[in-house]
Amino acid sequence: MTHSPNPKLSPEKYARLKAEAQAPYKGLRKFIYLGLGASGFIGAIFFFIQLLAGRGSMAGLANFALQVGVVSLMIGLFRRESD
């Protein structure tokens, strides 16, 4: 167990503050990754439905691929942040 240099801090609080100092805004970054991933997923659904309906063109296929890429990137960043 890590001993805090300040006797007023509990060891648990000291460990939490030390982890936050080593990786600042970790929770915020994970929240942003989730939000952007969800946005990309919703966009991918819409473009996929357009492609299935036959209204999609090469631009629609490119947009669908872009949305899938965004979702993949956000999943990768979220997993890296969770390790």
GROMACS .gro file of N, CA and C in nm:
model
  249
    1MET      N    1   0.084  -0.117   0.000
    1MET     CA    2   0.000   0.000   0.000
    1MET      C    3   0.089   0.124   0.000
    2THR      N    4   0.051   0.225  -0.073
    2THR     CA    5   0.128   0.348  -0.083
    2THR      C    6   0.095   0.437   0.036
    3HIS      N    7   0.198   0.490   0.097
    3HIS     CA    8   0.178   0.581   0.209
    3HIS      C    9   0.178   0.723   0.156
    4SER      N   10   0.081   0.802   0.198
    4SER     CA   11   0.074   0.939   0.151
    4SER      C   12   0.168   1.026   0.232
    5PRO      N   13   0.235   1.121   0.167
    5PRO     CA   14   0.326   1.209   0.240
    5PRO      C   15   0.250   1.305   0.333
    6ASN      N   16   0.124   1.330   0.303
    6ASN     CA   17   0.042   1.419   0.385
    6ASN      C   18  -0.044   1.333   0.477
    7PRO      N   19  -0.031   1.347   0.608
    7PRO     CA   20  -0.109   1.261   0.698
    7PRO      C   21  -0.259   1.287   0.691
    8LYS      N   22  -0.302   1.399   0.634
    8LYS     CA   23  -0.445   1.428   0.623
    8LYS      C   24  -0.511   1.349   0.510
    9LEU      N   25  -0.433   1.301   0.415
    9LEU     CA   26  -0.487   1.225   0.302
    9LEU      C   27  -0.487   1.076   0.335
   10SER      N   28  -0.597   1.013   0.301
   10SER     CA   29  -0.602   0.867   0.317
   10SER      C   30  -0.521   0.803   0.204
   11PRO      N   31  -0.471   0.682   0.223
   11PRO     CA   32  -0.395   0.616   0.117
   11PRO      C   33  -0.476   0.597  -0.011
   12GLU      N   34  -0.607   0.573   0.002
   12GLU     CA   35  -0.691   0.555  -0.117
   12GLU      C   36  -0.701   0.685  -0.196
   13LYS      N   37  -0.723   0.796  -0.125
   13LYS     CA   38  -0.734   0.925  -0.194
   13LYS      C   39  -0.601   0.963  -0.257
   14TYR      N   40  -0.491   0.935  -0.188
   14TYR     CA   41  -0.358   0.965  -0.243
   14TYR      C   42  -0.334   0.885  -0.370
   15ALA      N   43  -0.372   0.758  -0.371
   15ALA     CA   44  -0.354   0.674  -0.490
   15ALA      C   45  -0.439   0.725  -0.605
   16ARG      N   46  -0.562   0.768  -0.575
   16ARG     CA   47  -0.650   0.821  -0.680
   16ARG      C   48  -0.594   0.950  -0.738
   17LEU      N   49  -0.544   1.039  -0.652
   17LEU     CA   50  -0.486   1.164  -0.700
   17LEU      C   51  -0.358   1.140  -0.779
   18LYS      N   52  -0.279   1.043  -0.738
   18LYS     CA   53  -0.157   1.010  -0.811
   18LYS      C   54  -0.189   0.955  -0.950
   19ALA      N   55  -0.292   0.870  -0.959
   19ALA     CA   56  -0.333   0.816  -1.089
   19ALA      C   57  -0.386   0.927  -1.179
   20GLU      N   58  -0.460   1.022  -1.123
   20GLU     CA   59  -0.511   1.134  -1.202
   20GLU      C   60  -0.397   1.223  -1.251
   21ALA      N   61  -0.293   1.239  -1.170
   21ALA     CA   62  -0.179   1.320  -1.211
   21ALA      C   63  -0.101   1.253  -1.324
   22GLN      N   64  -0.098   1.121  -1.325
   22GLN     CA   65  -0.026   1.048  -1.430
   22GLN      C   66  -0.105   1.044  -1.560
   23ALA      N   67  -0.237   1.044  -1.554
   23ALA     CA   68  -0.322   1.040  -1.673
   23ALA      C   69  -0.436   1.140  -1.656
   24PRO      N   70  -0.408   1.270  -1.675
   24PRO     CA   71  -0.513   1.370  -1.653
   24PRO      C   72  -0.626   1.359  -1.756
   25TYR      N   73  -0.746   1.386  -1.710
   25TYR     CA   74  -0.867   1.390  -1.794
   25TYR      C   75  -0.898   1.256  -1.860
   26LYS      N   76  -0.861   1.147  -1.798
   26LYS     CA   77  -0.886   1.015  -1.856
   26LYS      C   78  -1.036   0.991  -1.874
   27GLY      N   79  -1.115   1.025  -1.774
   27GLY     CA   80  -1.260   1.006  -1.783
   27GLY      C   81  -1.322   1.091  -1.892
   28LEU      N   82  -1.274   1.214  -1.907
   28LEU     CA   83  -1.326   1.302  -2.012
   28LEU      C   84  -1.292   1.247  -2.150
   29ARG      N   85  -1.169   1.200  -2.167
   29ARG     CA   86  -1.131   1.144  -2.297
   29ARG      C   87  -1.215   1.022  -2.331
   30LYS      N   88  -1.240   0.935  -2.233
   30LYS     CA   89  -1.322   0.816  -2.259
   30LYS      C   90  -1.464   0.857  -2.295
   31PHE      N   91  -1.517   0.960  -2.230
   31PHE     CA   92  -1.651   1.010  -2.261
   31PHE      C   93  -1.657   1.063  -2.404
   32ILE      N   94  -1.554   1.136  -2.445
   32ILE     CA   95  -1.550   1.190  -2.581
   32ILE      C   96  -1.540   1.077  -2.683
   33TYR      N   97  -1.458   0.976  -2.654
   33TYR     CA   98  -1.447   0.861  -2.745
   33TYR      C   99  -1.581   0.791  -2.760
   34LEU      N  100  -1.654   0.776  -2.649
   34LEU     CA  101  -1.786   0.713  -2.656
   34LEU      C  102  -1.883   0.797  -2.739
   35GLY      N  103  -1.883   0.928  -2.717
   35GLY     CA  104  -1.973   1.016  -2.791
   35GLY      C  105  -1.944   1.017  -2.940
   36LEU      N  106  -1.817   1.028  -2.976
   36LEU     CA  107  -1.781   1.029  -3.118
   36LEU      C  108  -1.804   0.892  -3.182
   37GLY      N  109  -1.780   0.786  -3.107
   37GLY     CA  110  -1.807   0.652  -3.159
   37GLY      C  111  -1.955   0.629  -3.183
   38ALA      N  112  -2.038   0.677  -3.090
   38ALA     CA  113  -2.184   0.664  -3.108
   38ALA      C  114  -2.231   0.745  -3.228
   39SER      N  115  -2.176   0.863  -3.246
   39SER     CA  116  -2.212   0.946  -3.361
   39SER      C  117  -2.173   0.878  -3.491
   40GLY      N  118  -2.054   0.821  -3.496
   40GLY     CA  119  -2.011   0.749  -3.615
   40GLY      C  120  -2.096   0.627  -3.642
   41PHE      N  121  -2.138   0.558  -3.536
   41PHE     CA  122  -2.223   0.440  -3.551
   41PHE      C  123  -2.359   0.478  -3.608
   42ILE      N  124  -2.417   0.586  -3.558
   42ILE     CA  125  -2.547   0.633  -3.609
   42ILE      C  126  -2.533   0.673  -3.755
   43GLY      N  127  -2.426   0.744  -3.789
   43GLY     CA  128  -2.403   0.783  -3.928
   43GLY      C  129  -2.385   0.662  -4.018
   44ALA      N  130  -2.313   0.561  -3.969
   44ALA     CA  131  -2.293   0.439  -4.048
   44ALA      C  132  -2.425   0.369  -4.073
   45ILE      N  133  -2.514   0.368  -3.973
   45ILE     CA  134  -2.645   0.304  -3.992
   45ILE      C  135  -2.722   0.375  -4.103
   46PHE      N  136  -2.725   0.508  -4.101
   46PHE     CA  137  -2.798   0.582  -4.203
   46PHE      C  138  -2.741   0.559  -4.343
   47PHE      N  139  -2.610   0.563  -4.356
   47PHE     CA  140  -2.550   0.540  -4.488
   47PHE      C  141  -2.569   0.397  -4.534
   48PHE      N  142  -2.566   0.301  -4.441
   48PHE     CA  143  -2.589   0.161  -4.477
   48PHE      C  144  -2.733   0.141  -4.525
   49ILE      N  145  -2.828   0.204  -4.459
   49ILE     CA  146  -2.968   0.194  -4.503
   49ILE      C  147  -2.985   0.255  -4.641
   50GLN      N  148  -2.921   0.367  -4.668
   50GLN     CA  149  -2.928   0.428  -4.800
   50GLN      C  150  -2.868   0.336  -4.906
   51LEU      N  151  -2.758   0.270  -4.873
   51LEU     CA  152  -2.698   0.177  -4.968
   51LEU      C  153  -2.789   0.058  -4.993
   52LEU      N  154  -2.854   0.007  -4.888
   52LEU     CA  155  -2.947  -0.105  -4.906
   52LEU      C  156  -3.069  -0.065  -4.987
   53ALA      N  157  -3.113   0.059  -4.974
   53ALA     CA  158  -3.230   0.107  -5.048
   53ALA      C  159  -3.198   0.136  -5.193
   54GLY      N  160  -3.072   0.134  -5.228
   54GLY     CA  161  -3.033   0.159  -5.367
   54GLY      C  162  -3.015   0.307  -5.397
   55ARG      N  163  -3.026   0.392  -5.299
   55ARG     CA  164  -3.008   0.536  -5.322
   55ARG      C  165  -2.863   0.576  -5.307
   56GLY      N  166  -2.781   0.483  -5.265
   56GLY     CA  167  -2.641   0.515  -5.243
   56GLY      C  168  -2.562   0.513  -5.372
   57SER      N  169  -2.464   0.597  -5.380
   57SER     CA  170  -2.373   0.600  -5.493
   57SER      C  171  -2.233   0.571  -5.440
   58MET      N  172  -2.134   0.600  -5.519
   58MET     CA  173  -1.997   0.583  -5.472
   58MET      C  174  -1.967   0.678  -5.356
   59ALA      N  175  -2.029   0.796  -5.360
   59ALA     CA  176  -2.010   0.891  -5.249
   59ALA      C  177  -2.072   0.835  -5.121
   60GLY      N  178  -2.187   0.769  -5.134
   60GLY     CA  179  -2.251   0.708  -5.018
   60GLY      C  180  -2.167   0.595  -4.962
   61LEU      N  181  -2.105   0.517  -5.050
   61LEU     CA  182  -2.018   0.409  -5.005
   61LEU      C  183  -1.894   0.465  -4.935
   62ALA      N  184  -1.841   0.573  -4.989
   62ALA     CA  185  -1.724   0.637  -4.926
   62ALA      C  186  -1.761   0.693  -4.789
   63ASN      N  187  -1.879   0.753  -4.779
   63ASN     CA  188  -1.923   0.806  -4.650
   63ASN      C  189  -1.945   0.694  -4.548
   64PHE      N  190  -2.001   0.583  -4.593
   64PHE     CA  191  -2.020   0.468  -4.505
   64PHE      C  192  -1.885   0.416  -4.456
   65ALA      N  193  -1.789   0.405  -4.547
   65ALA     CA  194  -1.655   0.358  -4.509
   65ALA      C  195  -1.590   0.454  -4.409
   66LEU      N  196  -1.610   0.583  -4.429
   66LEU     CA  197  -1.556   0.683  -4.337
   66LEU      C  198  -1.616   0.666  -4.197
   67GLN      N  199  -1.746   0.646  -4.191
   67GLN     CA  200  -1.813   0.629  -4.061
   67GLN      C  201  -1.764   0.502  -3.991
   68VAL      N  202  -1.747   0.395  -4.066
   68VAL     CA  203  -1.696   0.271  -4.008
   68VAL      C  204  -1.553   0.293  -3.957
   69GLY      N  205  -1.474   0.369  -4.031
   69GLY     CA  206  -1.339   0.401  -3.987
   69GLY      C  207  -1.337   0.483  -3.859
   70VAL      N  208  -1.429   0.578  -3.847
   70VAL     CA  209  -1.439   0.659  -3.726
   70VAL      C  210  -1.474   0.571  -3.606
   71VAL      N  211  -1.571   0.481  -3.625
   71VAL     CA  212  -1.611   0.391  -3.516
   71VAL      C  213  -1.493   0.302  -3.477
   72SER      N  214  -1.422   0.249  -3.574
   72SER     CA  215  -1.306   0.163  -3.544
   72SER      C  216  -1.198   0.240  -3.469
   73LEU      N  217  -1.172   0.362  -3.510
   73LEU     CA  218  -1.072   0.445  -3.443
   73LEU      C  219  -1.112   0.473  -3.298
   74MET      N  220  -1.239   0.507  -3.277
   74MET     CA  221  -1.284   0.537  -3.141
   74MET      C  222  -1.280   0.413  -3.051
   75ILE      N  223  -1.311   0.297  -3.107
   75ILE     CA  224  -1.301   0.172  -3.029
   75ILE      C  225  -1.156   0.147  -2.991
   76GLY      N  226  -1.065   0.167  -3.086
   76GLY     CA  227  -0.923   0.147  -3.057
   76GLY      C  228  -0.871   0.244  -2.952
   77LEU      N  229  -0.909   0.371  -2.963
   77LEU     CA  230  -0.864   0.469  -2.865
   77LEU      C  231  -0.922   0.441  -2.727
   78PHE      N  232  -1.049   0.399  -2.723
   78PHE     CA  233  -1.112   0.367  -2.594
   78PHE      C  234  -1.044   0.248  -2.528
   79ARG      N  235  -1.013   0.147  -2.608
   79ARG     CA  236  -0.945   0.029  -2.552
   79ARG      C  237  -0.805   0.064  -2.503
   80ARG      N  238  -0.735   0.147  -2.578
   80ARG     CA  239  -0.600   0.188  -2.536
   80ARG      C  240  -0.607   0.268  -2.406
   81GLU      N  241  -0.710   0.350  -2.394
   81GLU     CA  242  -0.727   0.431  -2.274
   81GLU      C  243  -0.764   0.346  -2.153
   82SER      N  244  -0.832   0.235  -2.176
   82SER     CA  245  -0.876   0.148  -2.066
   82SER      C  246  -0.764   0.061  -2.011
   83ASP      N  247  -0.658   0.044  -2.087
   83ASP     CA  248  -0.547  -0.041  -2.040
   83ASP      C  249  -0.462   0.028  -1.937
   0.00000   0.00000   0.00000
